[in-house]
Amino acid sequence: EPEVTQTPSHQVTQMGQEVILRCVPISNHLYFYWYRQILGQKVEFLVSFYNNEISEKSEIFDDQFSVERPDGSNFTLKIRSTKLEDSAMYFCASSGGTGVRYTEAFFGQGTRLTVV
Amino acid sequence: QQQVKQSPQSLIVQKGGISIINCAYENTAFDYFPWYQQFPGKGPALLIAIRPDVSEKKEGRFTISFNKSAKQFSLHIMDSQPGDSATYFCAALNSGGSNYKLTFGKGTLLTVNP
């Protein structure tokens, strides 16, 4: 069964450092997302990406965050200068669909980011 | 208006019992309502989903009931098993939009005792 894969599974970084979280979405999917889950809390939308551009971003997704699809298969989330409050589980997701028809989103296993 | 409210926060059920989790939404543009199951350390996995043109959808032991006029939907797990112990999230989405953003409820931690 196709799956979304994320690397690394756990990343520890010092406050102020840059981190890049990587994702390989399902190959024929067109829509890509990053969500975040602070420990014990709900899953929150960060950003959606379609046709090589951001289609929507939440208020959490400020100038410190950026996304990229550098090579047609990977989808990355970069945090330029990490803060303690960025510590969370970050989930990548992808969904298919052509035109406007939505199909279910598949989530990766997540990257646990710990900022110290 | 974008919120999805979920209750209860936690639920303990005996094996063989029925687990019921409820969600309510405000945004009438939502037209796709999935439930996700999440085990510790894993990503959310789609369990079952419903569109508002039907009032109920059943897949095995899992049933979604949908009340469009009340803007509420619920997940029923029949014959609950210890392996069902997980966190369950309801979500909602506007499939006519351009970004397919899922709005999640806060989650329900289900514990099924043997």
CSV table of N, CA, C and O in Angstrom, one decimal, chain B:
chain,number,residue,atom,x,y,z
B,1,GLN,N,-15.8,30.1,13.6
B,1,GLN,CA,-16.6,29.4,12.6
B,1,GLN,C,-15.9,28.2,12.0
B,1,GLN,O,-16.5,27.3,11.5
B,2,GLN,N,-14.6,28.2,12.1
B,2,GLN,CA,-13.8,27.2,11.5
B,2,GLN,C,-13.6,26.0,12.5
B,2,GLN,O,-13.1,25.0,12.1
B,3,GLN,N,-14.1,26.1,13.7
B,3,GLN,CA,-13.8,25.1,14.7
B,3,GLN,C,-14.7,23.9,14.6
B,3,GLN,O,-15.8,23.9,14.0
B,4,VAL,N,-14.1,22.8,15.0
B,4,VAL,CA,-14.9,21.5,15.2
B,4,VAL,C,-14.8,21.2,16.6
B,4,VAL,O,-13.6,21.0,17.1
B,5,LYS,N,-15.9,21.1,17.3
B,5,LYS,CA,-15.9,20.8,18.7
B,5,LYS,C,-16.1,19.3,19.0
B,5,LYS,O,-17.1,18.7,18.4
B,6,GLN,N,-15.3,18.7,19.8
B,6,GLN,CA,-15.3,17.2,20.0
B,6,GLN,C,-15.5,16.9,21.4
B,6,GLN,O,-14.8,17.5,22.3
B,7,SER,N,-16.3,15.9,21.7
B,7,SER,CA,-16.4,15.4,23.1
B,7,SER,C,-16.8,13.9,23.1
B,7,SER,O,-17.3,13.4,22.1
B,8,PRO,N,-16.4,13.2,24.2
B,8,PRO,CA,-15.7,13.7,25.4
B,8,PRO,C,-14.2,13.8,25.1
B,8,PRO,O,-13.7,13.3,24.1
B,9,GLN,N,-13.5,14.3,26.0
B,9,GLN,CA,-12.0,14.4,25.9
B,9,GLN,C,-11.4,13.0,26.1
B,9,GLN,O,-10.4,12.7,25.5
B,10,SER,N,-12.0,12.2,27.0
B,10,SER,CA,-11.5,10.9,27.2
B,10,SER,C,-12.7,10.0,27.5
B,10,SER,O,-13.8,10.5,27.9
B,11,LEU,N,-12.5,8.7,27.2
B,11,LEU,CA,-13.6,7.8,27.3
B,11,LEU,C,-13.1,6.4,27.7
B,11,LEU,O,-12.1,5.9,27.1
B,12,ILE,N,-13.7,5.8,28.7
B,12,ILE,CA,-13.3,4.4,29.1
B,12,ILE,C,-14.5,3.5,28.9
B,12,ILE,O,-15.6,3.8,29.4
B,13,VAL,N,-14.3,2.5,28.2
B,13,VAL,CA,-15.3,1.5,27.8
B,13,VAL,C,-14.9,0.1,28.1
B,13,VAL,O,-13.7,-0.2,28.0
B,14,GLN,N,-15.8,-0.7,28.5
B,14,GLN,CA,-15.4,-2.1,28.7
B,14,GLN,C,-15.5,-2.9,27.4
B,14,GLN,O,-16.2,-2.5,26.5
B,15,LYS,N,-14.6,-3.9,27.3
B,15,LYS,CA,-14.6,-4.7,26.1
B,15,LYS,C,-16.0,-5.2,25.7
B,15,LYS,O,-16.8,-5.7,26.6
B,16,GLY,N,-16.4,-5.0,24.5
B,16,GLY,CA,-17.7,-5.4,24.0
B,16,GLY,C,-18.8,-4.3,24.1
B,16,GLY,O,-19.9,-4.5,23.5
B,17,GLY,N,-18.4,-3.2,24.7
B,17,GLY,CA,-19.3,-2.1,24.9
B,17,GLY,C,-19.3,-1.2,23.6
B,17,GLY,O,-18.6,-1.5,22.6
B,18,ILE,N,-20.2,-0.2,23.7
B,18,ILE,CA,-20.3,0.7,22.5
B,18,ILE,C,-19.6,2.0,22.9
B,18,ILE,O,-19.8,2.6,24.0
B,19,SER,N,-18.7,2.5,22.1
B,19,SER,CA,-18.0,3.8,22.3
B,19,SER,C,-18.7,4.8,21.4
B,19,SER,O,-18.9,4.6,20.2
B,20,ILE,N,-19.0,6.0,22.0
B,20,ILE,CA,-19.6,7.0,21.2
B,20,ILE,C,-18.9,8.3,21.4
B,20,ILE,O,-18.6,8.8,22.5
B,21,ILE,N,-18.5,8.9,20.3
B,21,ILE,CA,-17.7,10.2,20.3
B,21,ILE,C,-18.5,11.2,19.4
B,21,ILE,O,-18.9,10.8,18.3
B,22,ASN,N,-18.7,12.4,19.9
B,22,ASN,CA,-19.5,13.4,19.2
B,22,ASN,C,-18.7,14.6,18.7
B,22,ASN,O,-17.7,15.0,19.4
B,23,CYS,N,-19.1,15.1,17.6
B,23,CYS,CA,-18.5,16.3,17.1
B,23,CYS,C,-19.6,17.3,16.6
B,23,CYS,O,-20.7,16.8,16.1
B,24,ALA,N,-19.3,18.6,16.6
B,24,ALA,CA,-20.2,19.6,16.1
B,24,ALA,C,-19.4,20.6,15.4
B,24,ALA,O,-18.2,20.9,15.7
B,25,TYR,N,-20.0,21.2,14.4
B,25,TYR,CA,-19.3,22.2,13.5
B,25,TYR,C,-20.2,23.4,13.3
B,25,TYR,O,-21.4,23.3,13.5
B,26,GLU,N,-19.6,24.5,12.9
B,26,GLU,CA,-20.4,25.7,12.6
B,26,GLU,C,-20.4,26.0,11.1
B,26,GLU,O,-21.4,26.5,10.6
B,27,ASN,N,-19.3,25.7,10.4
B,27,ASN,CA,-19.2,26.2,9.0
B,27,ASN,C,-20.0,25.3,8.1
B,27,ASN,O,-19.7,24.1,7.9
B,28,THR,N,-21.0,25.9,7.5
B,28,THR,CA,-21.9,25.1,6.7
B,28,THR,C,-21.3,24.8,5.3
B,28,THR,O,-21.9,24.0,4.5
B,29,ALA,N,-20.1,25.3,5.0
B,29,ALA,CA,-19.4,25.0,3.8
B,29,ALA,C,-18.7,23.6,3.9
B,29,ALA,O,-18.3,23.1,2.9
B,30,PHE,N,-18.6,23.1,5.1
B,30,PHE,CA,-17.9,21.8,5.3
B,30,PHE,C,-18.8,20.8,4.7
B,30,PHE,O,-20.0,20.7,4.9
B,31,ASP,N,-18.2,19.9,3.9
B,31,ASP,CA,-19.0,18.9,3.2
B,31,ASP,C,-18.4,17.5,3.2
B,31,ASP,O,-18.7,16.6,2.4
B,32,TYR,N,-17.3,17.3,4.0
B,32,TYR,CA,-16.7,16.0,4.1
B,32,TYR,C,-16.2,15.9,5.5
B,32,TYR,O,-15.5,16.8,6.0
B,33,PHE,N,-16.6,14.8,6.1
B,33,PHE,CA,-16.3,14.6,7.6
B,33,PHE,C,-15.7,13.3,7.8
B,33,PHE,O,-16.3,12.3,8.0
B,34,PRO,N,-14.4,13.3,8.0
B,34,PRO,CA,-13.6,12.1,8.2
B,34,PRO,C,-13.4,11.9,9.7
B,34,PRO,O,-13.3,12.9,10.5
B,35,TRP,N,-13.2,10.7,10.1
B,35,TRP,CA,-12.7,10.3,11.5
B,35,TRP,C,-11.3,9.7,11.3
B,35,TRP,O,-11.1,8.8,10.4
B,36,TYR,N,-10.4,10.1,12.1
B,36,TYR,CA,-9.0,9.6,12.1
B,36,TYR,C,-8.7,8.9,13.4
B,36,TYR,O,-9.2,9.3,14.5
B,37,GLN,N,-8.0,7.8,13.3
B,37,GLN,CA,-7.5,7.0,14.5
B,37,GLN,C,-6.0,7.2,14.6
B,37,GLN,O,-5.3,7.1,13.6
B,38,GLN,N,-5.6,7.5,15.8
B,38,GLN,CA,-4.1,7.7,16.0
B,38,GLN,C,-3.7,6.9,17.2
B,38,GLN,O,-4.1,7.1,18.3
B,39,PHE,N,-2.7,6.1,16.9
B,39,PHE,CA,-2.0,5.4,18.0
B,39,PHE,C,-0.7,6.1,18.4
B,39,PHE,O,-0.2,6.9,17.6
B,40,PRO,N,-0.3,5.9,19.6
B,40,PRO,CA,0.9,6.7,20.1
B,40,PRO,C,2.1,6.6,19.2
B,40,PRO,O,2.4,5.5,18.8
B,41,GLY,N,2.6,7.8,18.9
B,41,GLY,CA,3.8,7.8,18.0
B,41,GLY,C,3.6,7.6,16.6
B,41,GLY,O,4.5,7.5,15.8
B,42,LYS,N,2.3,7.5,16.2
B,42,LYS,CA,2.0,7.3,14.8
B,42,LYS,C,1.2,8.5,14.2
B,42,LYS,O,0.7,9.3,15.0
B,43,GLY,N,1.1,8.6,12.9
B,43,GLY,CA,0.3,9.6,12.3
B,43,GLY,C,-1.2,9.2,12.3
B,43,GLY,O,-1.5,8.1,12.4
B,44,PRO,N,-2.0,10.2,12.1
B,44,PRO,CA,-3.5,9.9,12.0
B,44,PRO,C,-3.8,9.0,10.8
B,44,PRO,O,-3.2,9.3,9.7
B,45,ALA,N,-4.6,8.1,11.0
B,45,ALA,CA,-5.0,7.2,9.9
B,45,ALA,C,-6.5,7.3,9.7
B,45,ALA,O,-7.3,7.2,10.6
B,46,LEU,N,-6.9,7.5,8.4
B,46,LEU,CA,-8.4,7.6,8.1
B,46,LEU,C,-9.1,6.3,8.5
B,46,LEU,O,-8.7,5.2,8.1
B,47,LEU,N,-10.2,6.5,9.3
B,47,LEU,CA,-11.0,5.3,9.7
B,47,LEU,C,-12.2,5.2,8.9
B,47,LEU,O,-12.5,4.1,8.3
B,48,ILE,N,-12.9,6.3,8.8
B,48,ILE,CA,-14.2,6.3,8.0
B,48,ILE,C,-14.6,7.7,7.8
B,48,ILE,O,-14.2,8.6,8.6
B,49,ALA,N,-15.3,8.0,6.7
B,49,ALA,CA,-15.7,9.3,6.4
B,49,ALA,C,-17.1,9.4,5.8
B,49,ALA,O,-17.6,8.4,5.3
B,50,ILE,N,-17.7,10.5,5.9
B,50,ILE,CA,-19.1,10.7,5.4
B,50,ILE,C,-19.3,12.0,4.8
B,50,ILE,O,-18.6,13.0,5.1
B,51,ARG,N,-20.1,12.1,3.8
B,51,ARG,CA,-20.6,13.3,3.2
B,51,ARG,C,-22.0,13.6,3.6
B,51,ARG,O,-22.7,12.6,3.9
B,52,PRO,N,-22.4,14.8,3.6
B,52,PRO,CA,-23.7,15.1,4.2
B,52,PRO,C,-25.0,14.7,3.4
B,52,PRO,O,-26.1,15.0,3.9
B,53,ASP,N,-24.8,14.1,2.3
B,53,ASP,CA,-25.9,13.6,1.6
B,53,ASP,C,-26.5,12.3,2.2
B,53,ASP,O,-27.6,11.8,1.7
B,54,VAL,N,-25.8,11.7,3.1
B,54,VAL,CA,-26.4,10.5,3.8
B,54,VAL,C,-26.4,10.8,5.3
B,54,VAL,O,-25.6,11.6,5.8
B,55,SER,N,-27.2,10.1,6.0
B,55,SER,CA,-27.3,10.3,7.5
B,55,SER,C,-26.5,9.3,8.3
B,55,SER,O,-26.3,9.5,9.5
B,56,GLU,N,-26.1,8.2,7.6
B,56,GLU,CA,-25.3,7.2,8.3
B,56,GLU,C,-24.4,6.4,7.4
B,56,GLU,O,-24.8,6.2,6.2
B,57,LYS,N,-23.3,6.1,7.9
B,57,LYS,CA,-22.4,5.2,7.1
B,57,LYS,C,-21.8,4.2,8.0
B,57,LYS,O,-21.3,4.6,9.1
B,58,LYS,N,-21.8,3.0,7.6
B,58,LYS,CA,-21.3,1.9,8.4
B,58,LYS,C,-20.2,1.1,7.7
B,58,LYS,O,-20.3,0.8,6.6
B,59,GLU,N,-19.1,0.9,8.4
B,59,GLU,CA,-18.0,0.0,7.9
B,59,GLU,C,-17.6,-0.9,9.1
B,59,GLU,O,-16.9,-0.4,10.0
B,60,GLY,N,-18.0,-2.1,9.0
B,60,GLY,CA,-17.6,-3.1,10.0
B,60,GLY,C,-18.3,-2.6,11.4
B,60,GLY,O,-19.5,-2.4,11.4
B,61,ARG,N,-17.4,-2.5,12.4
B,61,ARG,CA,-17.9,-2.1,13.7
B,61,ARG,C,-18.0,-0.6,13.9
B,61,ARG,O,-18.5,-0.1,14.9
B,62,PHE,N,-17.6,0.2,12.8
B,62,PHE,CA,-17.6,1.6,12.9
B,62,PHE,C,-18.7,2.2,12.1
B,62,PHE,O,-19.0,1.9,11.0
B,63,THR,N,-19.5,3.2,12.8
B,63,THR,CA,-20.6,3.8,12.1
B,63,THR,C,-20.5,5.3,12.4
B,63,THR,O,-20.2,5.7,13.5
B,64,ILE,N,-20.7,6.1,11.4
B,64,ILE,CA,-20.8,7.5,11.5
B,64,ILE,C,-22.3,7.9,11.4
B,64,ILE,O,-23.0,7.4,10.4
B,65,SER,N,-22.8,8.6,12.3
B,65,SER,CA,-24.2,9.2,12.2
B,65,SER,C,-24.1,10.7,12.0
B,65,SER,O,-23.2,11.3,12.6
B,66,PHE,N,-24.8,11.2,11.0
B,66,PHE,CA,-24.7,12.6,10.6
B,66,PHE,C,-26.0,13.3,10.7
B,66,PHE,O,-27.0,12.8,10.2
B,67,ASN,N,-26.1,14.4,11.4
B,67,ASN,CA,-27.3,15.2,11.5
B,67,ASN,C,-27.0,16.6,10.9
B,67,ASN,O,-26.4,17.5,11.6
B,68,LYS,N,-27.4,16.8,9.7
B,68,LYS,CA,-27.1,18.0,9.0
B,68,LYS,C,-27.7,19.2,9.6
B,68,LYS,O,-27.1,20.3,9.7
B,69,SER,N,-29.0,19.1,10.0
B,69,SER,CA,-29.7,20.3,10.5
B,69,SER,C,-29.1,20.7,11.9
B,69,SER,O,-29.0,21.9,12.2
B,70,ALA,N,-28.6,19.8,12.7
B,70,ALA,CA,-28.0,20.1,13.9
B,70,ALA,C,-26.5,20.4,13.8
B,70,ALA,O,-25.9,20.8,14.7
B,71,LYS,N,-25.9,20.1,12.6
B,71,LYS,CA,-24.5,20.3,12.4
B,71,LYS,C,-23.7,19.5,13.4
B,71,LYS,O,-22.8,20.0,14.0
B,72,GLN,N,-24.1,18.2,13.5
B,72,GLN,CA,-23.4,17.3,14.4
B,72,GLN,C,-23.2,16.0,13.7
B,72,GLN,O,-23.9,15.6,12.8
B,73,PHE,N,-22.1,15.3,14.1
B,73,PHE,CA,-21.8,14.0,13.6
B,73,PHE,C,-21.1,13.2,14.7
B,73,PHE,O,-20.5,13.8,15.6
B,74,SER,N,-21.3,11.9,14.7
B,74,SER,CA,-20.8,11.1,15.8
B,74,SER,C,-20.2,9.8,15.2
B,74,SER,O,-20.6,9.3,14.2
B,75,LEU,N,-19.3,9.2,16.0
B,75,LEU,CA,-18.7,8.0,15.7
B,75,LEU,C,-19.1,7.0,16.7
B,75,LEU,O,-19.0,7.2,17.9
B,76,HIS,N,-19.6,5.8,16.3
B,76,HIS,CA,-20.0,4.7,17.2
B,76,HIS,C,-19.1,3.6,16.9
B,76,HIS,O,-19.0,3.2,15.7
B,77,ILE,N,-18.5,3.0,17.9
B,77,ILE,CA,-17.7,1.8,17.8
B,77,ILE,C,-18.4,0.7,18.5
B,77,ILE,O,-18.6,0.8,19.7
B,78,MET,N,-18.9,-0.2,17.7
B,78,MET,CA,-19.7,-1.3,18.3
B,78,MET,C,-18.7,-2.4,18.8
B,78,MET,O,-17.6,-2.5,18.2
B,79,ASP,N,-19.1,-3.2,19.8
B,79,ASP,CA,-18.3,-4.3,20.3
B,79,ASP,C,-16.8,-3.8,20.4
B,79,ASP,O,-15.9,-4.4,19.8
B,80,SER,N,-16.6,-2.8,21.2
B,80,SER,CA,-15.3,-2.2,21.3
B,80,SER,C,-14.3,-3.2,21.8
B,80,SER,O,-14.6,-4.0,22.7
B,81,GLN,N,-13.1,-3.2,21.3
B,81,GLN,CA,-12.0,-4.1,21.6
B,81,GLN,C,-10.8,-3.3,22.2
B,81,GLN,O,-10.6,-2.2,21.9
B,82,PRO,N,-10.0,-4.0,23.0
B,82,PRO,CA,-8.8,-3.3,23.6
B,82,PRO,C,-7.9,-2.8,22.5
B,82,PRO,O,-7.3,-1.7,22.6
B,83,GLY,N,-7.9,-3.4,21.3
B,83,GLY,CA,-7.1,-2.9,20.2
B,83,GLY,C,-7.6,-1.6,19.6
B,83,GLY,O,-6.9,-1.0,18.8
B,84,ASP,N,-8.8,-1.2,20.0
B,84,ASP,CA,-9.4,0.1,19.5
B,84,ASP,C,-8.9,1.2,20.4
B,84,ASP,O,-9.2,2.4,20.0
B,85,SER,N,-8.2,0.9,21.5
B,85,SER,CA,-7.7,2.0,22.3
B,85,SER,C,-6.7,2.8,21.6
B,85,SER,O,-5.7,2.4,21.1
B,86,ALA,N,-7.1,4.1,21.4
B,86,ALA,CA,-6.3,5.0,20.6
B,86,ALA,C,-7.0,6.4,20.8
B,86,ALA,O,-8.0,6.6,21.5
B,87,THR,N,-6.4,7.4,20.1
B,87,THR,CA,-7.0,8.7,20.1
B,87,THR,C,-7.8,8.9,18.8
B,87,THR,O,-7.2,8.6,17.8
B,88,TYR,N,-9.0,9.4,18.9
B,88,TYR,CA,-9.8,9.5,17.7
B,88,TYR,C,-10.1,11.0,17.5
B,88,TYR,O,-10.4,11.7,18.4
B,89,PHE,N,-9.9,11.4,16.3
B,89,PHE,CA,-10.1,12.8,15.9
B,89,PHE,C,-11.2,12.9,14.8
B,89,PHE,O,-11.2,12.2,13.8
B,90,CYS,N,-12.2,13.7,15.1
B,90,CYS,CA,-13.1,14.0,14.0
B,90,CYS,C,-12.5,15.2,13.2
B,90,CYS,O,-11.6,15.9,13.7
B,91,ALA,N,-12.9,15.4,12.0
B,91,ALA,CA,-12.4,16.5,11.2
B,91,ALA,C,-13.4,16.9,10.2
B,91,ALA,O,-14.4,16.2,10.0
B,92,ALA,N,-13.2,18.0,9.6
B,92,ALA,CA,-14.1,18.5,8.6
B,92,ALA,C,-13.4,19.3,7.5
B,92,ALA,O,-12.3,19.8,7.8
B,93,LEU,N,-14.0,19.3,6.3
B,93,LEU,CA,-13.3,19.9,5.2
B,93,LEU,C,-14.3,20.4,4.2
B,93,LEU,O,-15.4,19.9,4.1
B,94,ASN,N,-14.0,21.5,3.5
B,94,ASN,CA,-14.7,22.0,2.4
B,94,ASN,C,-14.1,21.5,1.1
B,94,ASN,O,-13.1,22.0,0.7
B,95,SER,N,-14.7,20.5,0.5
B,95,SER,CA,-14.1,19.9,-0.7
B,95,SER,C,-14.3,20.7,-1.9
B,95,SER,O,-13.7,20.5,-3.0
B,96,GLY,N,-15.1,21.8,-1.8
B,96,GLY,CA,-15.3,22.7,-2.9
B,96,GLY,C,-14.3,23.8,-2.9
B,96,GLY,O,-14.2,24.6,-3.9
B,97,GLY,N,-13.5,23.8,-1.9
B,97,GLY,CA,-12.4,24.9,-1.8
B,97,GLY,C,-11.2,24.5,-2.6
B,97,GLY,O,-11.2,23.5,-3.4
B,98,SER,N,-10.2,25.3,-2.5
B,98,SER,CA,-9.0,25.1,-3.3
B,98,SER,C,-7.8,24.5,-2.6
B,98,SER,O,-6.8,24.3,-3.1
B,99,ASN,N,-8.0,24.3,-1.3
B,99,ASN,CA,-6.8,23.9,-0.5
B,99,ASN,C,-7.0,22.6,0.3
B,99,ASN,O,-6.1,22.1,0.8
B,100,TYR,N,-8.2,22.1,0.4
B,100,TYR,CA,-8.5,20.9,1.1
B,100,TYR,C,-7.9,20.8,2.5
B,100,TYR,O,-7.3,19.8,2.9
B,101,LYS,N,-8.1,21.9,3.2
B,101,LYS,CA,-7.5,21.9,4.6
B,101,LYS,C,-8.5,21.2,5.5
B,101,LYS,O,-9.7,21.5,5.6
B,102,LEU,N,-7.9,20.3,6.3
B,102,LEU,CA,-8.7,19.6,7.3
B,102,LEU,C,-8.7,20.4,8.6
B,102,LEU,O,-7.6,20.8,9.1
B,103,THR,N,-9.9,20.6,9.2
B,103,THR,CA,-10.0,21.2,10.5
B,103,THR,C,-10.3,20.1,11.5
B,103,THR,O,-11.3,19.4,11.3
B,104,PHE,N,-9.5,19.9,12.5
B,104,PHE,CA,-9.6,18.7,13.4
B,104,PHE,C,-10.3,19.2,14.7
B,104,PHE,O,-10.1,20.3,15.2
B,105,GLY,N,-11.0,18.2,15.3
B,105,GLY,CA,-11.4,18.4,16.7
B,105,GLY,C,-10.2,18.1,17.6
B,105,GLY,O,-9.1,17.7,17.1
B,106,LYS,N,-10.4,18.3,18.9
B,106,LYS,CA,-9.3,18.2,19.9
B,106,LYS,C,-9.0,16.8,20.2
B,106,LYS,O,-8.0,16.5,20.9
B,107,GLY,N,-9.8,15.8,19.8
B,107,GLY,CA,-9.4,14.4,20.0
B,107,GLY,C,-10.1,13.8,21.2
B,107,GLY,O,-10.4,14.5,22.2
B,108,THR,N,-10.3,12.5,21.2
B,108,THR,CA,-10.8,11.7,22.3
B,108,THR,C,-10.0,10.5,22.5
B,108,THR,O,-9.7,9.8,21.6
B,109,LEU,N,-9.4,10.4,23.7
B,109,LEU,CA,-8.6,9.3,24.1
B,109,LEU,C,-9.5,8.2,24.6
B,109,LEU,O,-10.2,8.3,25.6
B,110,LEU,N,-9.6,7.1,23.7
B,110,LEU,CA,-10.4,6.0,24.1
B,110,LEU,C,-9.6,4.9,24.7
B,110,LEU,O,-8.6,4.5,24.1
B,111,THR,N,-10.1,4.4,25.8
B,111,THR,CA,-9.4,3.3,26.5
B,111,THR,C,-10.5,2.2,26.6
B,111,THR,O,-11.6,2.4,27.2
B,112,VAL,N,-10.2,1.0,26.0
B,112,VAL,CA,-11.1,-0.1,26.1
B,112,VAL,C,-10.5,-1.1,27.1
B,112,VAL,O,-9.4,-1.7,26.8
B,113,ASN,N,-11.1,-1.4,28.2
B,113,ASN,CA,-10.6,-2.3,29.2
B,113,ASN,C,-11.0,-3.7,28.8
B,113,ASN,O,-12.1,-4.0,28.4
B,114,PRO,N,-10.0,-4.7,29.0
B,114,PRO,CA,-10.3,-6.1,28.7
B,114,PRO,C,-11.3,-6.7,29.6
B,114,PRO,O,-11.6,-6.2,30.7
